[in-house]
Amino acid sequence: MAQLLQPGTGAPETGTIDPRILRSRRMLMEALAKLLITKHFEEISIQEIADEATLNRATFYLHYPDKNALLQAMTESRFAI
């Protein structure tokens, strides 16, 4: 799960990751995976991803600059060794 995180997202004094960050990113990845079952990537909007994840669109942007970055993070996390 650590591969999902960008540098600097944890607490620097302890080196731990805020569980809320992990939860939000996991929910966004699961939402995109679910939407990809029924739609092509190009047809999926950020709002649809946020709605499916039951998060605000602003929360999406706290974690990823665009849906391509989410897809890349999702791919890296699923195929990380």
PDB file of N, CA and C in Angstrom:
ATOM      1  N   MET A   1       0.828  -1.194   0.000  1.00  0.00           N
ATOM      2  CA  MET A   1       0.000   0.000   0.000  1.00  0.00           C
ATOM      3  C   MET A   1       0.863   1.244   0.000  1.00  0.00           C
ATOM      4  N   ALA A   2       2.095   1.135   0.461  1.00  0.00           N
ATOM      5  CA  ALA A   2       2.973   2.303   0.527  1.00  0.00           C
ATOM      6  C   ALA A   2       3.282   2.860  -0.849  1.00  0.00           C
ATOM      7  N   GLN A   3       3.207   2.031  -1.902  1.00  0.00           N
ATOM      8  CA  GLN A   3       3.473   2.513  -3.248  1.00  0.00           C
ATOM      9  C   GLN A   3       2.436   3.533  -3.697  1.00  0.00           C
ATOM     10  N   LEU A   4       1.298   3.553  -3.041  1.00  0.00           N
ATOM     11  CA  LEU A   4       0.225   4.474  -3.412  1.00  0.00           C
ATOM     12  C   LEU A   4       0.522   5.899  -3.003  1.00  0.00           C
ATOM     13  N   LEU A   5       1.447   6.071  -2.100  1.00  0.00           N
ATOM     14  CA  LEU A   5       1.661   7.374  -1.485  1.00  0.00           C
ATOM     15  C   LEU A   5       2.749   8.156  -2.173  1.00  0.00           C
ATOM     16  N   GLN A   6       2.532   9.431  -2.254  1.00  0.00           N
ATOM     17  CA  GLN A   6       3.536  10.346  -2.763  1.00  0.00           C
ATOM     18  C   GLN A   6       4.444  10.717  -1.591  1.00  0.00           C
ATOM     19  N   PRO A   7       5.694  11.089  -1.866  1.00  0.00           N
ATOM     20  CA  PRO A   7       6.562  11.527  -0.770  1.00  0.00           C
ATOM     21  C   PRO A   7       5.959  12.718  -0.037  1.00  0.00           C
ATOM     22  N   GLY A   8       6.110  12.706   1.268  1.00  0.00           N
ATOM     23  CA  GLY A   8       5.655  13.839   2.060  1.00  0.00           C
ATOM     24  C   GLY A   8       4.215  13.765   2.516  1.00  0.00           C
ATOM     25  N   THR A   9       3.535  12.634   2.260  1.00  0.00           N
ATOM     26  CA  THR A   9       2.137  12.552   2.657  1.00  0.00           C
ATOM     27  C   THR A   9       1.950  11.992   4.063  1.00  0.00           C
ATOM     28  N   GLY A  10       2.999  11.436   4.622  1.00  0.00           N
ATOM     29  CA  GLY A  10       2.899  10.904   5.977  1.00  0.00           C
ATOM     30  C   GLY A  10       3.321  11.942   6.988  1.00  0.00           C
ATOM     31  N   ALA A  11       3.304  11.559   8.224  1.00  0.00           N
ATOM     32  CA  ALA A  11       3.751  12.454   9.288  1.00  0.00           C
ATOM     33  C   ALA A  11       5.275  12.398   9.336  1.00  0.00           C
ATOM     34  N   PRO A  12       5.970  13.500   9.048  1.00  0.00           N
ATOM     35  CA  PRO A  12       7.429  13.454   8.961  1.00  0.00           C
ATOM     36  C   PRO A  12       8.119  13.095  10.270  1.00  0.00           C
ATOM     37  N   GLU A  13       7.518  13.429  11.391  1.00  0.00           N
ATOM     38  CA  GLU A  13       8.176  13.160  12.660  1.00  0.00           C
ATOM     39  C   GLU A  13       8.140  11.687  13.031  1.00  0.00           C
ATOM     40  N   THR A  14       7.171  10.930  12.530  1.00  0.00           N
ATOM     41  CA  THR A  14       7.073   9.526  12.893  1.00  0.00           C
ATOM     42  C   THR A  14       7.289   8.588  11.716  1.00  0.00           C
ATOM     43  N   GLY A  15       7.160   9.100  10.508  1.00  0.00           N
ATOM     44  CA  GLY A  15       7.295   8.257   9.339  1.00  0.00           C
ATOM     45  C   GLY A  15       6.067   7.398   9.074  1.00  0.00           C
ATOM     46  N   THR A  16       4.993   7.628   9.823  1.00  0.00           N
ATOM     47  CA  THR A  16       3.776   6.851   9.613  1.00  0.00           C
ATOM     48  C   THR A  16       2.869   7.558   8.614  1.00  0.00           C
ATOM     49  N   ILE A  17       1.966   6.795   8.047  1.00  0.00           N
ATOM     50  CA  ILE A  17       1.026   7.316   7.071  1.00  0.00           C
ATOM     51  C   ILE A  17      -0.335   7.458   7.739  1.00  0.00           C
ATOM     52  N   ASP A  18      -0.944   8.587   7.523  1.00  0.00           N
ATOM     53  CA  ASP A  18      -2.286   8.822   8.060  1.00  0.00           C
ATOM     54  C   ASP A  18      -3.240   7.810   7.423  1.00  0.00           C
ATOM     55  N   PRO A  19      -3.937   7.021   8.211  1.00  0.00           N
ATOM     56  CA  PRO A  19      -4.857   6.014   7.674  1.00  0.00           C
ATOM     57  C   PRO A  19      -5.946   6.614   6.790  1.00  0.00           C
ATOM     58  N   ARG A  20      -6.298   7.863   7.023  1.00  0.00           N
ATOM     59  CA  ARG A  20      -7.323   8.508   6.180  1.00  0.00           C
ATOM     60  C   ARG A  20      -6.830   8.686   4.752  1.00  0.00           C
ATOM     61  N   ILE A  21      -5.538   8.947   4.603  1.00  0.00           N
ATOM     62  CA  ILE A  21      -4.964   9.081   3.266  1.00  0.00           C
ATOM     63  C   ILE A  21      -5.032   7.744   2.544  1.00  0.00           C
ATOM     64  N   LEU A  22      -4.625   6.694   3.215  1.00  0.00           N
ATOM     65  CA  LEU A  22      -4.682   5.359   2.623  1.00  0.00           C
ATOM     66  C   LEU A  22      -6.102   4.976   2.247  1.00  0.00           C
ATOM     67  N   ARG A  23      -7.041   5.275   3.141  1.00  0.00           N
ATOM     68  CA  ARG A  23      -8.445   4.936   2.897  1.00  0.00           C
ATOM     69  C   ARG A  23      -8.983   5.684   1.684  1.00  0.00           C
ATOM     70  N   SER A  24      -8.735   6.970   1.594  1.00  0.00           N
ATOM     71  CA  SER A  24      -9.236   7.768   0.470  1.00  0.00           C
ATOM     72  C   SER A  24      -8.644   7.283  -0.851  1.00  0.00           C
ATOM     73  N   ARG A  25      -7.354   7.033  -0.864  1.00  0.00           N
ATOM     74  CA  ARG A  25      -6.714   6.573  -2.101  1.00  0.00           C
ATOM     75  C   ARG A  25      -7.212   5.194  -2.504  1.00  0.00           C
ATOM     76  N   ARG A  26      -7.401   4.328  -1.527  1.00  0.00           N
ATOM     77  CA  ARG A  26      -7.938   2.999  -1.829  1.00  0.00           C
ATOM     78  C   ARG A  26      -9.348   3.110  -2.409  1.00  0.00           C
ATOM     79  N   MET A  27     -10.161   3.977  -1.802  1.00  0.00           N
ATOM     80  CA  MET A  27     -11.538   4.151  -2.284  1.00  0.00           C
ATOM     81  C   MET A  27     -11.557   4.702  -3.706  1.00  0.00           C
ATOM     82  N   LEU A  28     -10.673   5.639  -4.021  1.00  0.00           N
ATOM     83  CA  LEU A  28     -10.613   6.196  -5.373  1.00  0.00           C
ATOM     84  C   LEU A  28     -10.181   5.134  -6.386  1.00  0.00           C
ATOM     85  N   MET A  29      -9.215   4.325  -6.015  1.00  0.00           N
ATOM     86  CA  MET A  29      -8.752   3.265  -6.914  1.00  0.00           C
ATOM     87  C   MET A  29      -9.842   2.217  -7.144  1.00  0.00           C
ATOM     88  N   GLU A  30     -10.534   1.850  -6.091  1.00  0.00           N
ATOM     89  CA  GLU A  30     -11.615   0.879  -6.228  1.00  0.00           C
ATOM     90  C   GLU A  30     -12.747   1.440  -7.079  1.00  0.00           C
ATOM     91  N   ALA A  31     -13.034   2.721  -6.921  1.00  0.00           N
ATOM     92  CA  ALA A  31     -14.088   3.355  -7.715  1.00  0.00           C
ATOM     93  C   ALA A  31     -13.722   3.353  -9.191  1.00  0.00           C
ATOM     94  N   LEU A  32     -12.489   3.705  -9.501  1.00  0.00           N
ATOM     95  CA  LEU A  32     -12.060   3.697 -10.910  1.00  0.00           C
ATOM     96  C   LEU A  32     -12.115   2.282 -11.473  1.00  0.00           C
ATOM     97  N   ALA A  33     -11.657   1.306 -10.714  1.00  0.00           N
ATOM     98  CA  ALA A  33     -11.690  -0.084 -11.177  1.00  0.00           C
ATOM     99  C   ALA A  33     -13.126  -0.521 -11.472  1.00  0.00           C
ATOM    100  N   LYS A  34     -14.049  -0.146 -10.607  1.00  0.00           N
ATOM    101  CA  LYS A  34     -15.458  -0.511 -10.819  1.00  0.00           C
ATOM    102  C   LYS A  34     -16.025   0.166 -12.067  1.00  0.00           C
ATOM    103  N   LEU A  35     -15.704   1.433 -12.252  1.00  0.00           N
ATOM    104  CA  LEU A  35     -16.209   2.156 -13.429  1.00  0.00           C
ATOM    105  C   LEU A  35     -15.614   1.622 -14.724  1.00  0.00           C
ATOM    106  N   LEU A  36     -14.381   1.152 -14.676  1.00  0.00           N
ATOM    107  CA  LEU A  36     -13.743   0.621 -15.878  1.00  0.00           C
ATOM    108  C   LEU A  36     -14.397  -0.661 -16.388  1.00  0.00           C
ATOM    109  N   ILE A  37     -15.176  -1.295 -15.550  1.00  0.00           N
ATOM    110  CA  ILE A  37     -15.895  -2.501 -15.971  1.00  0.00           C
ATOM    111  C   ILE A  37     -16.978  -2.156 -16.997  1.00  0.00           C
ATOM    112  N   THR A  38     -17.565  -0.977 -16.846  1.00  0.00           N
ATOM    113  CA  THR A  38     -18.698  -0.615 -17.706  1.00  0.00           C
ATOM    114  C   THR A  38     -18.411   0.506 -18.703  1.00  0.00           C
ATOM    115  N   LYS A  39     -17.280   1.227 -18.531  1.00  0.00           N
ATOM    116  CA  LYS A  39     -16.988   2.365 -19.396  1.00  0.00           C
ATOM    117  C   LYS A  39     -15.528   2.360 -19.812  1.00  0.00           C
ATOM    118  N   HIS A  40     -15.261   3.005 -20.945  1.00  0.00           N
ATOM    119  CA  HIS A  40     -13.882   3.231 -21.361  1.00  0.00           C
ATOM    120  C   HIS A  40     -13.291   4.341 -20.500  1.00  0.00           C
ATOM    121  N   PHE A  41     -11.990   4.281 -20.286  1.00  0.00           N
ATOM    122  CA  PHE A  41     -11.306   5.252 -19.432  1.00  0.00           C
ATOM    123  C   PHE A  41     -11.600   6.685 -19.871  1.00  0.00           C
ATOM    124  N   GLU A  42     -11.569   6.935 -21.170  1.00  0.00           N
ATOM    125  CA  GLU A  42     -11.782   8.284 -21.690  1.00  0.00           C
ATOM    126  C   GLU A  42     -13.176   8.823 -21.375  1.00  0.00           C
ATOM    127  N   GLU A  43     -14.131   7.944 -21.156  1.00  0.00           N
ATOM    128  CA  GLU A  43     -15.518   8.342 -20.896  1.00  0.00           C
ATOM    129  C   GLU A  43     -15.789   8.616 -19.417  1.00  0.00           C
ATOM    130  N   ILE A  44     -14.866   8.271 -18.562  1.00  0.00           N
ATOM    131  CA  ILE A  44     -15.064   8.416 -17.116  1.00  0.00           C
ATOM    132  C   ILE A  44     -14.603   9.801 -16.679  1.00  0.00           C
ATOM    133  N   SER A  45     -15.458  10.490 -15.944  1.00  0.00           N
ATOM    134  CA  SER A  45     -15.097  11.815 -15.426  1.00  0.00           C
ATOM    135  C   SER A  45     -14.595  11.706 -13.991  1.00  0.00           C
ATOM    136  N   ILE A  46     -13.891  12.716 -13.576  1.00  0.00           N
ATOM    137  CA  ILE A  46     -13.417  12.767 -12.190  1.00  0.00           C
ATOM    138  C   ILE A  46     -14.601  12.807 -11.233  1.00  0.00           C
ATOM    139  N   GLN A  47     -15.647  13.504 -11.618  1.00  0.00           N
ATOM    140  CA  GLN A  47     -16.838  13.564 -10.771  1.00  0.00           C
ATOM    141  C   GLN A  47     -17.451  12.172 -10.589  1.00  0.00           C
ATOM    142  N   GLU A  48     -17.473  11.372 -11.656  1.00  0.00           N
ATOM    143  CA  GLU A  48     -17.996  10.007 -11.540  1.00  0.00           C
ATOM    144  C   GLU A  48     -17.140   9.161 -10.593  1.00  0.00           C
ATOM    145  N   ILE A  49     -15.834   9.321 -10.699  1.00  0.00           N
ATOM    146  CA  ILE A  49     -14.941   8.585  -9.801  1.00  0.00           C
ATOM    147  C   ILE A  49     -15.202   8.987  -8.353  1.00  0.00           C
ATOM    148  N   ALA A  50     -15.292  10.290  -8.117  1.00  0.00           N
ATOM    149  CA  ALA A  50     -15.539  10.788  -6.758  1.00  0.00           C
ATOM    150  C   ALA A  50     -16.884  10.309  -6.236  1.00  0.00           C
ATOM    151  N   ASP A  51     -17.906  10.370  -7.073  1.00  0.00           N
ATOM    152  CA  ASP A  51     -19.234   9.912  -6.654  1.00  0.00           C
ATOM    153  C   ASP A  51     -19.225   8.428  -6.302  1.00  0.00           C
ATOM    154  N   GLU A  52     -18.586   7.634  -7.137  1.00  0.00           N
ATOM    155  CA  GLU A  52     -18.522   6.192  -6.898  1.00  0.00           C
ATOM    156  C   GLU A  52     -17.767   5.886  -5.605  1.00  0.00           C
ATOM    157  N   ALA A  53     -16.753   6.695  -5.317  1.00  0.00           N
ATOM    158  CA  ALA A  53     -15.961   6.501  -4.096  1.00  0.00           C
ATOM    159  C   ALA A  53     -16.612   7.143  -2.872  1.00  0.00           C
ATOM    160  N   THR A  54     -17.720   7.821  -3.085  1.00  0.00           N
ATOM    161  CA  THR A  54     -18.419   8.586  -2.034  1.00  0.00           C
ATOM    162  C   THR A  54     -17.481   9.601  -1.366  1.00  0.00           C
ATOM    163  N   LEU A  55     -16.709  10.280  -2.196  1.00  0.00           N
ATOM    164  CA  LEU A  55     -15.817  11.347  -1.752  1.00  0.00           C
ATOM    165  C   LEU A  55     -16.126  12.604  -2.556  1.00  0.00           C
ATOM    166  N   ASN A  56     -15.700  13.735  -2.057  1.00  0.00           N
ATOM    167  CA  ASN A  56     -15.857  14.977  -2.803  1.00  0.00           C
ATOM    168  C   ASN A  56     -14.813  15.048  -3.906  1.00  0.00           C
ATOM    169  N   ARG A  57     -15.139  15.786  -4.967  1.00  0.00           N
ATOM    170  CA  ARG A  57     -14.189  15.973  -6.051  1.00  0.00           C
ATOM    171  C   ARG A  57     -12.923  16.663  -5.540  1.00  0.00           C
ATOM    172  N   ALA A  58     -13.077  17.578  -4.593  1.00  0.00           N
ATOM    173  CA  ALA A  58     -11.913  18.253  -4.008  1.00  0.00           C
ATOM    174  C   ALA A  58     -10.973  17.249  -3.341  1.00  0.00           C
ATOM    175  N   THR A  59     -11.525  16.213  -2.733  1.00  0.00           N
ATOM    176  CA  THR A  59     -10.700  15.174  -2.121  1.00  0.00           C
ATOM    177  C   THR A  59      -9.894  14.446  -3.184  1.00  0.00           C
ATOM    178  N   PHE A  60     -10.525  14.199  -4.331  1.00  0.00           N
ATOM    179  CA  PHE A  60      -9.788  13.581  -5.443  1.00  0.00           C
ATOM    180  C   PHE A  60      -8.547  14.401  -5.754  1.00  0.00           C
ATOM    181  N   TYR A  61      -8.732  15.717  -5.887  1.00  0.00           N
ATOM    182  CA  TYR A  61      -7.618  16.591  -6.268  1.00  0.00           C
ATOM    183  C   TYR A  61      -6.572  16.753  -5.167  1.00  0.00           C
ATOM    184  N   LEU A  62      -6.915  16.452  -3.933  1.00  0.00           N
ATOM    185  CA  LEU A  62      -5.907  16.449  -2.867  1.00  0.00           C
ATOM    186  C   LEU A  62      -4.898  15.317  -3.070  1.00  0.00           C
ATOM    187  N   HIS A  63      -5.341  14.260  -3.731  1.00  0.00           N
ATOM    188  CA  HIS A  63      -4.512  13.071  -3.900  1.00  0.00           C
ATOM    189  C   HIS A  63      -3.911  12.924  -5.291  1.00  0.00           C
ATOM    190  N   TYR A  64      -4.632  13.356  -6.315  1.00  0.00           N
ATOM    191  CA  TYR A  64      -4.196  13.157  -7.698  1.00  0.00           C
ATOM    192  C   TYR A  64      -4.504  14.405  -8.531  1.00  0.00           C
ATOM    193  N   PRO A  65      -3.593  14.785  -9.424  1.00  0.00           N
ATOM    194  CA  PRO A  65      -3.848  15.968 -10.262  1.00  0.00           C
ATOM    195  C   PRO A  65      -4.873  15.712 -11.362  1.00  0.00           C
ATOM    196  N   ASP A  66      -4.998  14.455 -11.796  1.00  0.00           N
ATOM    197  CA  ASP A  66      -5.964  14.109 -12.836  1.00  0.00           C
ATOM    198  C   ASP A  66      -6.222  12.600 -12.804  1.00  0.00           C
ATOM    199  N   LYS A  67      -7.127  12.148 -13.642  1.00  0.00           N
ATOM    200  CA  LYS A  67      -7.481  10.731 -13.611  1.00  0.00           C
ATOM    201  C   LYS A  67      -6.365   9.849 -14.166  1.00  0.00           C
ATOM    202  N   ASN A  68      -5.506  10.412 -15.008  1.00  0.00           N
ATOM    203  CA  ASN A  68      -4.358   9.644 -15.503  1.00  0.00           C
ATOM    204  C   ASN A  68      -3.404   9.301 -14.362  1.00  0.00           C
ATOM    205  N   ALA A  69      -3.201  10.229 -13.448  1.00  0.00           N
ATOM    206  CA  ALA A  69      -2.342   9.975 -12.294  1.00  0.00           C
ATOM    207  C   ALA A  69      -2.947   8.890 -11.402  1.00  0.00           C
ATOM    208  N   LEU A  70      -4.257   8.903 -11.243  1.00  0.00           N
ATOM    209  CA  LEU A  70      -4.929   7.857 -10.467  1.00  0.00           C
ATOM    210  C   LEU A  70      -4.738   6.506 -11.138  1.00  0.00           C
ATOM    211  N   LEU A  71      -4.909   6.450 -12.449  1.00  0.00           N
ATOM    212  CA  LEU A  71      -4.729   5.193 -13.182  1.00  0.00           C
ATOM    213  C   LEU A  71      -3.301   4.681 -13.041  1.00  0.00           C
ATOM    214  N   GLN A  72      -2.328   5.573 -13.141  1.00  0.00           N
ATOM    215  CA  GLN A  72      -0.930   5.185 -12.991  1.00  0.00           C
ATOM    216  C   GLN A  72      -0.665   4.642 -11.584  1.00  0.00           C
ATOM    217  N   ALA A  73      -1.164   5.328 -10.563  1.00  0.00           N
ATOM    218  CA  ALA A  73      -0.975   4.862  -9.186  1.00  0.00           C
ATOM    219  C   ALA A  73      -1.650   3.512  -8.978  1.00  0.00           C
ATOM    220  N   MET A  74      -2.831   3.337  -9.550  1.00  0.00           N
ATOM    221  CA  MET A  74      -3.560   2.087  -9.417  1.00  0.00           C
ATOM    222  C   MET A  74      -2.774   0.961 -10.081  1.00  0.00           C
ATOM    223  N   THR A  75      -2.246   1.211 -11.262  1.00  0.00           N
ATOM    224  CA  THR A  75      -1.457   0.207 -11.974  1.00  0.00           C
ATOM    225  C   THR A  75      -0.208  -0.142 -11.204  1.00  0.00           C
ATOM    226  N   GLU A  76       0.483   0.863 -10.690  1.00  0.00           N
ATOM    227  CA  GLU A  76       1.709   0.612  -9.925  1.00  0.00           C
ATOM    228  C   GLU A  76       1.426  -0.202  -8.670  1.00  0.00           C
ATOM    229  N   SER A  77       0.328   0.096  -8.005  1.00  0.00           N
ATOM    230  CA  SER A  77       0.020  -0.620  -6.767  1.00  0.00           C
ATOM    231  C   SER A  77      -0.377  -2.067  -7.024  1.00  0.00           C
ATOM    232  N   ARG A  78      -1.007  -2.321  -8.163  1.00  0.00           N
ATOM    233  CA  ARG A  78      -1.450  -3.689  -8.461  1.00  0.00           C
ATOM    234  C   ARG A  78      -0.334  -4.553  -9.007  1.00  0.00           C
ATOM    235  N   PHE A  79       0.652  -3.936  -9.646  1.00  0.00           N
ATOM    236  CA  PHE A  79       1.725  -4.707 -10.253  1.00  0.00           C
ATOM    237  C   PHE A  79       3.063  -4.519  -9.572  1.00  0.00           C
ATOM    238  N   ALA A  80       3.068  -3.926  -8.392  1.00  0.00           N
ATOM    239  CA  ALA A  80       4.306  -3.739  -7.644  1.00  0.00           C
ATOM    240  C   ALA A  80       4.800  -5.072  -7.111  1.00  0.00           C
ATOM    241  N   ILE A  81       6.070  -5.184  -7.085  1.00  0.00           N
ATOM    242  CA  ILE A  81       6.662  -6.438  -6.599  1.00  0.00           C
ATOM    243  C   ILE A  81       6.979  -6.315  -5.135  1.00  0.00           C
TER     244      ILE A  81
END
